[in-house]
PDB file of C-alpha atoms in Angstrom:
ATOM      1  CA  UNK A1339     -52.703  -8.658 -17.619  1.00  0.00           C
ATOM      2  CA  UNK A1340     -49.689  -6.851 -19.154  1.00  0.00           C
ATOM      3  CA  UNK A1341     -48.192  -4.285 -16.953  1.00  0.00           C
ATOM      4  CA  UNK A1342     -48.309  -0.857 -18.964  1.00  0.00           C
ATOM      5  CA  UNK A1343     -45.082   1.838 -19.117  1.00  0.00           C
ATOM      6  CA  UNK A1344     -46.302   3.681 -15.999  1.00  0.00           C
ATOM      7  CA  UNK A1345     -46.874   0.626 -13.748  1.00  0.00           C
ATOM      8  CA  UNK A1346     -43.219   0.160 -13.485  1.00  0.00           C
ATOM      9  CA  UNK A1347     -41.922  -1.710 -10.296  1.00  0.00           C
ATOM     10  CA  UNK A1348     -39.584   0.125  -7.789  1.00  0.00           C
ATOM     11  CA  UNK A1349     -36.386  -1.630  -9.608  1.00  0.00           C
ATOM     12  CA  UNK A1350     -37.399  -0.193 -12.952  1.00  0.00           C
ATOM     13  CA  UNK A1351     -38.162   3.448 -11.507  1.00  0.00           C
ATOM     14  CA  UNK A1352     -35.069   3.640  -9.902  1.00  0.00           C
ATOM     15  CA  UNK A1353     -33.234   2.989 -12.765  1.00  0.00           C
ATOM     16  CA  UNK A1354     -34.893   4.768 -15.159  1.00  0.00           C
ATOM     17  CA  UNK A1355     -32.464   7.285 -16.954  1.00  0.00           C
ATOM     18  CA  UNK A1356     -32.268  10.818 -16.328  1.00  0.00           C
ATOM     19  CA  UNK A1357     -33.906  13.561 -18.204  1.00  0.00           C
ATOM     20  CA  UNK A1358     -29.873  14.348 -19.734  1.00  0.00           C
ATOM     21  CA  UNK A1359     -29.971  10.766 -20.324  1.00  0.00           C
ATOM     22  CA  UNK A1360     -33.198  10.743 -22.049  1.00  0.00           C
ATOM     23  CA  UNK A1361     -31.860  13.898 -24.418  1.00  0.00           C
ATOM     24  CA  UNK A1362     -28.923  12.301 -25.123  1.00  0.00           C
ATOM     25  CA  UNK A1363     -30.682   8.723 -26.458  1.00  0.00           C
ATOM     26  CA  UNK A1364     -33.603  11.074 -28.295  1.00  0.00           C
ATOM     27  CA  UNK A1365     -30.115  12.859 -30.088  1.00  0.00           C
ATOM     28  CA  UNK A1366     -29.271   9.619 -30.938  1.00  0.00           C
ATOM     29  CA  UNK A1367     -32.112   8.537 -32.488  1.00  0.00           C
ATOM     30  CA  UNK A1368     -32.111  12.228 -34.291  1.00  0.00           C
ATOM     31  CA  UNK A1369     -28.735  11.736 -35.627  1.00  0.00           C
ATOM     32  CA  UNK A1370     -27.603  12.078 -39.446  1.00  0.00           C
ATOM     33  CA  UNK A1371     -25.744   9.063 -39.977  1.00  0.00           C
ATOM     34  CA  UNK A1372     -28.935   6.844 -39.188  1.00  0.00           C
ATOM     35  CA  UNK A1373     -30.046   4.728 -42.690  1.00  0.00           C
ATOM     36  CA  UNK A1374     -33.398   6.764 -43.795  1.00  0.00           C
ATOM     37  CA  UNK A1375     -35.368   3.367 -44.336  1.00  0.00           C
ATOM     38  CA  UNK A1376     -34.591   2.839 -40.519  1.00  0.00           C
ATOM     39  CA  UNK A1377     -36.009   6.132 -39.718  1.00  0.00           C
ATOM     40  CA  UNK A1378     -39.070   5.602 -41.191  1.00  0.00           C
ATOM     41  CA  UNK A1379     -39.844   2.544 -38.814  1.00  0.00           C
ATOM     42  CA  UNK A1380     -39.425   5.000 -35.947  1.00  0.00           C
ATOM     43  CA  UNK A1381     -43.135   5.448 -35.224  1.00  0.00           C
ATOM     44  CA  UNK A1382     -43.774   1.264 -35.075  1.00  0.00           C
ATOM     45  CA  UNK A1383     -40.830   0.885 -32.729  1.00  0.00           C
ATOM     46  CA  UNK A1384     -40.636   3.143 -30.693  1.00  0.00           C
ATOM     47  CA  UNK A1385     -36.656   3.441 -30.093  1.00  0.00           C
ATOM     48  CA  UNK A1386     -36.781   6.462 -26.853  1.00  0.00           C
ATOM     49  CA  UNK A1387     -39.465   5.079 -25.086  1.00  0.00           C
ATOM     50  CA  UNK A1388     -38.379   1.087 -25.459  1.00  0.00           C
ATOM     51  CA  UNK A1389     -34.514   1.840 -24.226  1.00  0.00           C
ATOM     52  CA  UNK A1390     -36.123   4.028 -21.808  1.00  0.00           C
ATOM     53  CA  UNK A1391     -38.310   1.226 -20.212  1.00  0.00           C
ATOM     54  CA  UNK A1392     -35.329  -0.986 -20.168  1.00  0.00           C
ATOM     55  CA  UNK A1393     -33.340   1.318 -18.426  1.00  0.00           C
ATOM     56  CA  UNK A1394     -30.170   1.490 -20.772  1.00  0.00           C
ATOM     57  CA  UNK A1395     -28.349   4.330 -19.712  1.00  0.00           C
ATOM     58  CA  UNK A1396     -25.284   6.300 -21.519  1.00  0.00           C
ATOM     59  CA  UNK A1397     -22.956   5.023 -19.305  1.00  0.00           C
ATOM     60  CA  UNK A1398     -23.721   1.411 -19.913  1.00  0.00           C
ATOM     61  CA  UNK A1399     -21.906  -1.439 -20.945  1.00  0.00           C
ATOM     62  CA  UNK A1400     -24.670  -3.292 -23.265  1.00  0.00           C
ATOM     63  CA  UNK A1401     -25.120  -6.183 -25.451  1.00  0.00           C
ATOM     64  CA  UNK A1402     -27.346  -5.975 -28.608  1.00  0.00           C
ATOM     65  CA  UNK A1403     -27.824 -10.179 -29.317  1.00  0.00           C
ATOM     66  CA  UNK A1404     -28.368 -10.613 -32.806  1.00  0.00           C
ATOM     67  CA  UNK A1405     -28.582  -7.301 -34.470  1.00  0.00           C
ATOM     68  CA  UNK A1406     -28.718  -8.873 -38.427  1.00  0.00           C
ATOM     69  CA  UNK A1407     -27.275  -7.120 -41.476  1.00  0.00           C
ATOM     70  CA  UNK A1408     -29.115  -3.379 -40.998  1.00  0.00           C
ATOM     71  CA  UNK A1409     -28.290  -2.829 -37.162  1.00  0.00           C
ATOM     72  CA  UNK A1410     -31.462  -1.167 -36.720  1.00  0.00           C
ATOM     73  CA  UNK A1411     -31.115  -0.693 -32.779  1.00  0.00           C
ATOM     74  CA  UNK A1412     -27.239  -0.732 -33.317  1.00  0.00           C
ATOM     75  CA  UNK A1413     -27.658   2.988 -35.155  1.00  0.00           C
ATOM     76  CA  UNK A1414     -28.959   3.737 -32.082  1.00  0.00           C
ATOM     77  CA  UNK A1415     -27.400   2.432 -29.380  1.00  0.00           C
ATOM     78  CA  UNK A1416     -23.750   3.333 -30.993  1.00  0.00           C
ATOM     79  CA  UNK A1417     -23.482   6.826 -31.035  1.00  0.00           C
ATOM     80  CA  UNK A1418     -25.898   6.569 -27.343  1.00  0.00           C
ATOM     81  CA  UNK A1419     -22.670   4.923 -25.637  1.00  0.00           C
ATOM     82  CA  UNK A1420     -20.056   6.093 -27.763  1.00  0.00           C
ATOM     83  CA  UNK A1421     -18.377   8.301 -25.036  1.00  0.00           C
ATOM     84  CA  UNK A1422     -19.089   6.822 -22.116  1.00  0.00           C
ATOM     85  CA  UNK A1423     -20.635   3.818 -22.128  1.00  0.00           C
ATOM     86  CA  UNK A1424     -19.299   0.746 -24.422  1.00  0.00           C
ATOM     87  CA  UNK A1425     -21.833  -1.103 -27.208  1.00  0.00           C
ATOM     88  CA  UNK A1426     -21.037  -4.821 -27.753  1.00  0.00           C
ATOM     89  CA  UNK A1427     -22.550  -6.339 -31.011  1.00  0.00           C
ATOM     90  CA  UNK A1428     -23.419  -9.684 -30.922  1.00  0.00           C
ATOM     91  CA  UNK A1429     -23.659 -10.436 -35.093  1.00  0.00           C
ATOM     92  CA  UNK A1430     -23.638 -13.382 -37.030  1.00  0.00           C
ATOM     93  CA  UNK A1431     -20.416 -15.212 -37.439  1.00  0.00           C
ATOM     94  CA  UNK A1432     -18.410 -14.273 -40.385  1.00  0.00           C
ATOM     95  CA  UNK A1433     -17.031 -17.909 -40.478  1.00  0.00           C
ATOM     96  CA  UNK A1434     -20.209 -19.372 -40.774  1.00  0.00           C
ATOM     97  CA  UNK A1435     -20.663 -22.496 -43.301  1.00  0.00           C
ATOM     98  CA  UNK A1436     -24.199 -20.584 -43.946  1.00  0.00           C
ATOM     99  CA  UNK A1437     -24.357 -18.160 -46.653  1.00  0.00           C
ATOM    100  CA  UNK A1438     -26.797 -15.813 -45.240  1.00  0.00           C
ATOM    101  CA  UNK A1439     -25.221 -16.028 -42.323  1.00  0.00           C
ATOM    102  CA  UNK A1440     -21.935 -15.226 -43.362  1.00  0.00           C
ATOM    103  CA  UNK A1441     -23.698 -12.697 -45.403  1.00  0.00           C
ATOM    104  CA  UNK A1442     -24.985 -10.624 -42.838  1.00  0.00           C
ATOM    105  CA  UNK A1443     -21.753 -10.456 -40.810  1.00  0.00           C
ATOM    106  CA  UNK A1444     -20.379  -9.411 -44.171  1.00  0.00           C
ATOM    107  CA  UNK A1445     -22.612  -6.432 -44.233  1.00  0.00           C
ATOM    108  CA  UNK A1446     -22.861  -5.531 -40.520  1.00  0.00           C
ATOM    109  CA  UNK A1447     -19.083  -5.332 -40.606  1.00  0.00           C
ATOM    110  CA  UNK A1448     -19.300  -3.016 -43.523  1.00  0.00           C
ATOM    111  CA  UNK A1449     -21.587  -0.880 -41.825  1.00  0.00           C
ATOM    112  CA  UNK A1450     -19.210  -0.675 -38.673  1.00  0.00           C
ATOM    113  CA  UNK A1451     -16.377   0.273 -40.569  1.00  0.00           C
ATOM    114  CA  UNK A1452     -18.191   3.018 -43.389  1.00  0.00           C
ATOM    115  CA  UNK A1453     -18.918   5.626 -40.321  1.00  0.00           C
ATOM    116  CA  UNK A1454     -16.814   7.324 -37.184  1.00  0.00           C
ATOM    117  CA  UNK A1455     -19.953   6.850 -35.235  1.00  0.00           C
ATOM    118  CA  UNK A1456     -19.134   3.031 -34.716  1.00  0.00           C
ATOM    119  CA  UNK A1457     -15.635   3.206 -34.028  1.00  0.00           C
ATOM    120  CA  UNK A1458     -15.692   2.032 -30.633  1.00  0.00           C
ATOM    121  CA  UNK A1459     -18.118  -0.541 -31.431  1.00  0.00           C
ATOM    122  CA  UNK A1460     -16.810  -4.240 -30.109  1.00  0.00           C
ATOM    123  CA  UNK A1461     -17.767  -6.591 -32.699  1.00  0.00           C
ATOM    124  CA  UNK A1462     -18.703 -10.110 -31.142  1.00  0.00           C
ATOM    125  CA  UNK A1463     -19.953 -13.778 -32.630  1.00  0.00           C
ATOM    126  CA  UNK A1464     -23.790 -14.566 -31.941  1.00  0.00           C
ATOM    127  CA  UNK A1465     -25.146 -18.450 -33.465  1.00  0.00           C
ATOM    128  CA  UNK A1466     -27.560 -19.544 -31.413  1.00  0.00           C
ATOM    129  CA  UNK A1467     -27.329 -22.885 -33.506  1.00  0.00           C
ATOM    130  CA  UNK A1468     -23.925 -23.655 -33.087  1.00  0.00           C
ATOM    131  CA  UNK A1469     -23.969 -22.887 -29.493  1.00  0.00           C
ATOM    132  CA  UNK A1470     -21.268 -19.930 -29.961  1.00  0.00           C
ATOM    133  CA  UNK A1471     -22.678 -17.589 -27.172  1.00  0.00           C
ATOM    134  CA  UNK A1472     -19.403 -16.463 -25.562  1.00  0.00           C
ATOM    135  CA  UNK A1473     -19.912 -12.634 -26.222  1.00  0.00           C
ATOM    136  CA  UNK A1474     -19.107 -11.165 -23.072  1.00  0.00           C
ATOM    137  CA  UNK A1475     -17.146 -12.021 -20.185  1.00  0.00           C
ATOM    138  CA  UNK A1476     -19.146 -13.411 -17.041  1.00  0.00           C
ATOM    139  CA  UNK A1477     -20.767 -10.710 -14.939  1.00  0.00           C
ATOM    140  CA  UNK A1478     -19.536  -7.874 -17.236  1.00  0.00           C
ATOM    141  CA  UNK A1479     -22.515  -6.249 -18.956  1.00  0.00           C
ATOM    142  CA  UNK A1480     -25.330  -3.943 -17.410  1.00  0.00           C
ATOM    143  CA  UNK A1481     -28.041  -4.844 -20.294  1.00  0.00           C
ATOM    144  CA  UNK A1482     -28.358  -7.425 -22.809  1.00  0.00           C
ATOM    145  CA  UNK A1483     -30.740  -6.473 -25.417  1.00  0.00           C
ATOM    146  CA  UNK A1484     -32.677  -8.463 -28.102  1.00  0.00           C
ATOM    147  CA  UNK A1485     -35.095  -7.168 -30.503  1.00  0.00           C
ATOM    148  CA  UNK A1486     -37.616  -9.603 -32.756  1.00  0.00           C
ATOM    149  CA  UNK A1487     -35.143 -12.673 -32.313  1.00  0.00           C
ATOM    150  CA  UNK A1488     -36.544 -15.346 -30.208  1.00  0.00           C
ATOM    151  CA  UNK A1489     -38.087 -16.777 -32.612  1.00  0.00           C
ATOM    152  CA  UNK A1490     -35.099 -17.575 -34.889  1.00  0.00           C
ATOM    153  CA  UNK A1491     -33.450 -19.417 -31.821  1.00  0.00           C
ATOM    154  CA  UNK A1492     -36.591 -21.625 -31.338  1.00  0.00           C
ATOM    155  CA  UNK A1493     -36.235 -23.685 -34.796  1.00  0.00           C
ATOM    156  CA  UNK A1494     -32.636 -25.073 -33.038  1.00  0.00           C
ATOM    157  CA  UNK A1495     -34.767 -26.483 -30.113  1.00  0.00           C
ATOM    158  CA  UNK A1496     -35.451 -25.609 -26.755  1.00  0.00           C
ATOM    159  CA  UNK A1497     -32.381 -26.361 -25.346  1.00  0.00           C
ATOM    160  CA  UNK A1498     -30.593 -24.105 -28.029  1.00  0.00           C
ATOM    161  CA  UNK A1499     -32.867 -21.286 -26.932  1.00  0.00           C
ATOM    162  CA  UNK A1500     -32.813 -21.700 -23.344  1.00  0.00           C
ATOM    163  CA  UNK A1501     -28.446 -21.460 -23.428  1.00  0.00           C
ATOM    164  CA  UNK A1502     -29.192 -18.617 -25.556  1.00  0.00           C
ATOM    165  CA  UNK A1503     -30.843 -16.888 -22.024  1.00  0.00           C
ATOM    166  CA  UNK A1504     -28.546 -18.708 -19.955  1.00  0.00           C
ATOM    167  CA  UNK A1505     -25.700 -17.068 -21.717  1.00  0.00           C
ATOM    168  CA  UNK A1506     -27.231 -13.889 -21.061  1.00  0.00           C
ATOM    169  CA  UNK A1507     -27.714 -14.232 -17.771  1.00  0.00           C
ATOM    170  CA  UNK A1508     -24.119 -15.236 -17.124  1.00  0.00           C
ATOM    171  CA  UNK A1509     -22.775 -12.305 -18.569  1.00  0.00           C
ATOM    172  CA  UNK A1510     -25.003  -9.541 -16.633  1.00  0.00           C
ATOM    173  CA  UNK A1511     -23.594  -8.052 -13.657  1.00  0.00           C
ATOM    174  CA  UNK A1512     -26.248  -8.609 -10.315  1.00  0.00           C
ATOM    175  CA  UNK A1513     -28.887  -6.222 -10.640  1.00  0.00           C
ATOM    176  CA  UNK A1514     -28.548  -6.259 -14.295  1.00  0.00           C
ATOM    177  CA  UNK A1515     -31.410  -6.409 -17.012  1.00  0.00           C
ATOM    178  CA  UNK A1516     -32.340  -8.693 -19.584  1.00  0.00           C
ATOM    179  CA  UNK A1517     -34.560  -6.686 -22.565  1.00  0.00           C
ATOM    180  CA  UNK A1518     -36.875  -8.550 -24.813  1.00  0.00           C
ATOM    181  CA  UNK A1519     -38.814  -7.157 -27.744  1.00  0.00           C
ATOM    182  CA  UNK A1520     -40.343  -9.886 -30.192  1.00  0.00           C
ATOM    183  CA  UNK A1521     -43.398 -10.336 -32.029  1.00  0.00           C
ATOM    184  CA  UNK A1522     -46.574 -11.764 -29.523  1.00  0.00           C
ATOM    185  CA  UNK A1523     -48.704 -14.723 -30.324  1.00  0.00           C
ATOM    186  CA  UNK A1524     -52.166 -14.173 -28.666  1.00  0.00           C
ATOM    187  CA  UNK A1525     -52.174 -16.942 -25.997  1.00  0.00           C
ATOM    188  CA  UNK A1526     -55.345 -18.545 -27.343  1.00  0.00           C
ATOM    189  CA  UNK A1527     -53.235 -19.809 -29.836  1.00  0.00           C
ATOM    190  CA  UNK A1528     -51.573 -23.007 -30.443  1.00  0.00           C
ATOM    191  CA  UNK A1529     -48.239 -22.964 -28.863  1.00  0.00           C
ATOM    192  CA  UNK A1530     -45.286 -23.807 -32.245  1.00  0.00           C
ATOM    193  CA  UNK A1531     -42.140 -24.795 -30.275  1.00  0.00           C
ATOM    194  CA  UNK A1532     -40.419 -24.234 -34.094  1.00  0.00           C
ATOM    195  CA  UNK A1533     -41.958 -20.416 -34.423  1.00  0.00           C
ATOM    196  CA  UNK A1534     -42.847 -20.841 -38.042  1.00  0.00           C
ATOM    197  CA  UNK A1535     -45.432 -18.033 -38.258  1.00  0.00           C
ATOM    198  CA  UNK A1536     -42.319 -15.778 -36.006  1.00  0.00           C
ATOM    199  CA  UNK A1537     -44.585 -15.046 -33.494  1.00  0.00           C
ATOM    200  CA  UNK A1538     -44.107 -16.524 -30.330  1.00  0.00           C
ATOM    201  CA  UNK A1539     -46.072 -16.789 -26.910  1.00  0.00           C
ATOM    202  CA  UNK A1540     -45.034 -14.305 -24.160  1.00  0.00           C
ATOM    203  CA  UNK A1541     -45.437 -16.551 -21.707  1.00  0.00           C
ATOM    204  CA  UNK A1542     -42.782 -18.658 -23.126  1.00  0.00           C
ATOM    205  CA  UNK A1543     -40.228 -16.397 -23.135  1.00  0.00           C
ATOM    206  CA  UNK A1544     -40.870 -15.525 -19.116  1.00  0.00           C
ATOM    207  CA  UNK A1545     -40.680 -18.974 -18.491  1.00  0.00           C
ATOM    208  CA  UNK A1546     -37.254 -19.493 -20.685  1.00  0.00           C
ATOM    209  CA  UNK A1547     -35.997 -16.136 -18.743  1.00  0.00           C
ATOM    210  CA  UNK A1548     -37.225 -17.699 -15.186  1.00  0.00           C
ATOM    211  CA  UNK A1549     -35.952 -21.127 -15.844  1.00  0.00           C
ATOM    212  CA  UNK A1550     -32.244 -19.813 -16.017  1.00  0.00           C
ATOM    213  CA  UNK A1551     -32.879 -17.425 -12.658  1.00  0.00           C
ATOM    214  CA  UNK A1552     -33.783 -13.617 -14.385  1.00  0.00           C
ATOM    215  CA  UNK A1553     -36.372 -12.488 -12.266  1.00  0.00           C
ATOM    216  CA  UNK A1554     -39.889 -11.398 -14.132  1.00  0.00           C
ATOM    217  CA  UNK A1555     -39.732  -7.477 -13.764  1.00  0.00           C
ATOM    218  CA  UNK A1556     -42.355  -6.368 -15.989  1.00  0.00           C
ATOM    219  CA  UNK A1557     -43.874  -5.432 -19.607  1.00  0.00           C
ATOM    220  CA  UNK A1558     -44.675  -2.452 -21.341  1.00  0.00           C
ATOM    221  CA  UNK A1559     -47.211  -2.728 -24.602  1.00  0.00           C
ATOM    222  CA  UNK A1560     -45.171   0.678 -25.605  1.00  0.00           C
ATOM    223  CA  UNK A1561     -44.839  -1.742 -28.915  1.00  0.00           C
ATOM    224  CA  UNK A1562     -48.258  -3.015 -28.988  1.00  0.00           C
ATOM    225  CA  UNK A1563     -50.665  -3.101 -32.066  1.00  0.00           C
ATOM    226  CA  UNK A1564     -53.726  -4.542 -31.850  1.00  0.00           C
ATOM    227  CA  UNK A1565     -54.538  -4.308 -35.322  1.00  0.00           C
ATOM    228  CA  UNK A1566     -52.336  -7.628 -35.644  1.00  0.00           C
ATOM    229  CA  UNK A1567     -53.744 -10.697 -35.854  1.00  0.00           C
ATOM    230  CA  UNK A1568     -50.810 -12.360 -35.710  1.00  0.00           C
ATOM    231  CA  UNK A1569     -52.878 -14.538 -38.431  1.00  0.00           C
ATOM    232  CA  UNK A1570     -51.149 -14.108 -41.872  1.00  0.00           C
ATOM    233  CA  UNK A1571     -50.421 -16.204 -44.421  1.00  0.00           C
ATOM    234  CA  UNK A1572     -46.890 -16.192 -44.381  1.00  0.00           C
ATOM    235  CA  UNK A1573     -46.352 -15.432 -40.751  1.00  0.00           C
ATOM    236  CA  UNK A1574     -45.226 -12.193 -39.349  1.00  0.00           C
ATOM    237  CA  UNK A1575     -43.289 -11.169 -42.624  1.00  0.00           C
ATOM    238  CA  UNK A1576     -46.245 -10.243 -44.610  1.00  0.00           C
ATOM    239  CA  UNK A1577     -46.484  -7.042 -42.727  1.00  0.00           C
ATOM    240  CA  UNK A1578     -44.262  -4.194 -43.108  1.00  0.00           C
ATOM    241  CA  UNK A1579     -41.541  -3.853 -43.467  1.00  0.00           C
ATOM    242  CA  UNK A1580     -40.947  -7.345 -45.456  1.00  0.00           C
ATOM    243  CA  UNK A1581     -44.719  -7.232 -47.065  1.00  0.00           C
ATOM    244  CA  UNK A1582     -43.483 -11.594 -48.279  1.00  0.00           C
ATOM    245  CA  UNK A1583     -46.330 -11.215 -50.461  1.00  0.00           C
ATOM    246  CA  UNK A1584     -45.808  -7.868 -52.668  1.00  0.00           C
ATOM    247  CA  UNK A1585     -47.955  -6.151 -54.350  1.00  0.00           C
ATOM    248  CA  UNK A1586     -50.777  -9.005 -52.926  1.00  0.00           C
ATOM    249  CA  UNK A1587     -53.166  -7.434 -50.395  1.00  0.00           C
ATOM    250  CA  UNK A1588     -50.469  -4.985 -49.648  1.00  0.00           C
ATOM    251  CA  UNK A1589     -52.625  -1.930 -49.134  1.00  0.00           C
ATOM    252  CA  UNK A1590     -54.738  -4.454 -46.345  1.00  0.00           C
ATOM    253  CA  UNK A1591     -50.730  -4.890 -44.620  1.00  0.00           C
ATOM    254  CA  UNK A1592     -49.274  -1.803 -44.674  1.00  0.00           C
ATOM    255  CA  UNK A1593     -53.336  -0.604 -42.752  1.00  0.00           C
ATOM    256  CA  UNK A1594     -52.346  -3.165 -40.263  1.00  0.00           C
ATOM    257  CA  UNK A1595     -48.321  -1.887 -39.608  1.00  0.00           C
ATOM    258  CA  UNK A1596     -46.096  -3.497 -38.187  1.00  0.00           C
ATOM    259  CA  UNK A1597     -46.394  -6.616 -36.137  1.00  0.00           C
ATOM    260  CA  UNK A1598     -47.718  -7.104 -32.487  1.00  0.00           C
ATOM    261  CA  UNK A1599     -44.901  -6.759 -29.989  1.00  0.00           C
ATOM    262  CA  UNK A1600     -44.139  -7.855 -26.240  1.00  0.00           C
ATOM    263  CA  UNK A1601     -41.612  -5.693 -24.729  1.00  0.00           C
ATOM    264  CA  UNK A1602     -40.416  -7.221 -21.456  1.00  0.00           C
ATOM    265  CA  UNK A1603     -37.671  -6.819 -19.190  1.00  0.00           C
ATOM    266  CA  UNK A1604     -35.903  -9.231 -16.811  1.00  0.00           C
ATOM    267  CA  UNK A1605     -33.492  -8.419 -13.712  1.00  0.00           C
ATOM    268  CA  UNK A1606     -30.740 -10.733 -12.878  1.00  0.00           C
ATOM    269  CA  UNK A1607     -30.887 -10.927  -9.085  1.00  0.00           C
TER     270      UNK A1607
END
């Protein structure tokens, strides 16, 4: 059974932040610069209560892994650590021979440089694919955060995905935490080691964590919906806020929200 918010263990309580802390992130989220399509997802994500369960304080040094074109945690998180913390973004690489990879970078570099709010933002390169993982320095960072990515590691194999949490774990500091968010296959379902539906078994992702030596430290359904099926044609991206299929049963989609979500955090002993 999934451990709710409240049923933290004593790690998690004790490093839960402060009610300044908690202001300061909920100012964040409340800011002006923050893209009004982003805002709008507010309610199915959950922003305050997720970096909240994973501990991330302002004074943090943090890695978002992977955080595509829009930055939608990285509107957060940037103005969060801006003064006293430091806010290392992981994007796609800007050399890549892939055009939507390249792409992206393109655009999340734009985004960096069109507001003051992301000036101390350190711009790193995340591909899973091509095994370029060398973000942070070893035993550097207090969080490492990744938000509805796992499964677009899994297509480049296991072993891709597992030095994907391996590289996490090497950058973390002791007593640092690993944060997951990504989109929950029931577990009655069959297991797809490729992910093509992008939902993806929670118990696979504890046992990639584990298998590199984070330490299980518990789950919150604070991003839960159990209108979700996790049964669409199309996978996970005919719900909002993709809707793959358009105007097509869109009314039944946008009743269902967003998808399903684990939200799980791991401690690097």
């Amino acid at each position: 059974m999934l451990k709710p918010l409240f049923l933290a263990s004593a790690f998690a309580l004790a490093s839960l932040p402060s009610h300044a802390d908690e202001a300061l992130l909920k100012a964040a989220v409340a800011s002006g610069h923050r893209t009004v399509a982003n805002v709008v997802r507010d309610a199915a994500r959950n922003p305050v209560a997720t970096l909240s369960f994973f501990g991330v304080k302002p004074t943090d040094t943090v890695v978002e892994l992977s955080p595509g074109a829009g930055g939608w945690y990285t509107e957060i998180l940037a103005p969060y650590l801006r003064e006293k913390g430091q806010l290392i973004a992981a994007a796609d690489d800007p050399a890549s021979t892939t055009a939507f990879a390249a792409r992206s970078a393109a655009r999340f570099a734009a985004k960096l440089g069109a507001m003051g709010v992301y000036d101390k933002v350190k711009l790193a390169v995340f591909d899973a694919a091509n095994g370029k993982l060398d973000f942070a320095p070893a035993g550097s960072v207090d969080k490492v955060l990744t938000f509805r990515n796992v499964h677009n590691w899994m297509p480049s194999g296991e072993d891709k995905t597992r030095a994907v949490f391996a590289a996490a774990f090497a950058t973390l500091k002791s007593g640092g935490v690993l944060g997951v968010v990504e989109h929950r296959l029931p577990a009655d379902r069959p297991f797809d080691p490729k992910a093509a539906s992008g939902y993806v078994h929670q118990a696979y992702v504890v046992k990639m964590a584990e298998s590199v030596g984070f330490r299980f430290d518990g789950s919150s359904e604070v991003n839960a919906n159990p209108r979700d099926t996790a049964n669409h044609e199309g996978g996970v991206w005919s719900l909002p806020p993709v809707l793959r299929h358009g105007a097509k049963d869109r009314d039944r989609y946008l009743a269902i929200g967003e998808s399903d979500r684990m939200t799980l955090r791991f401690v690097k002993p």
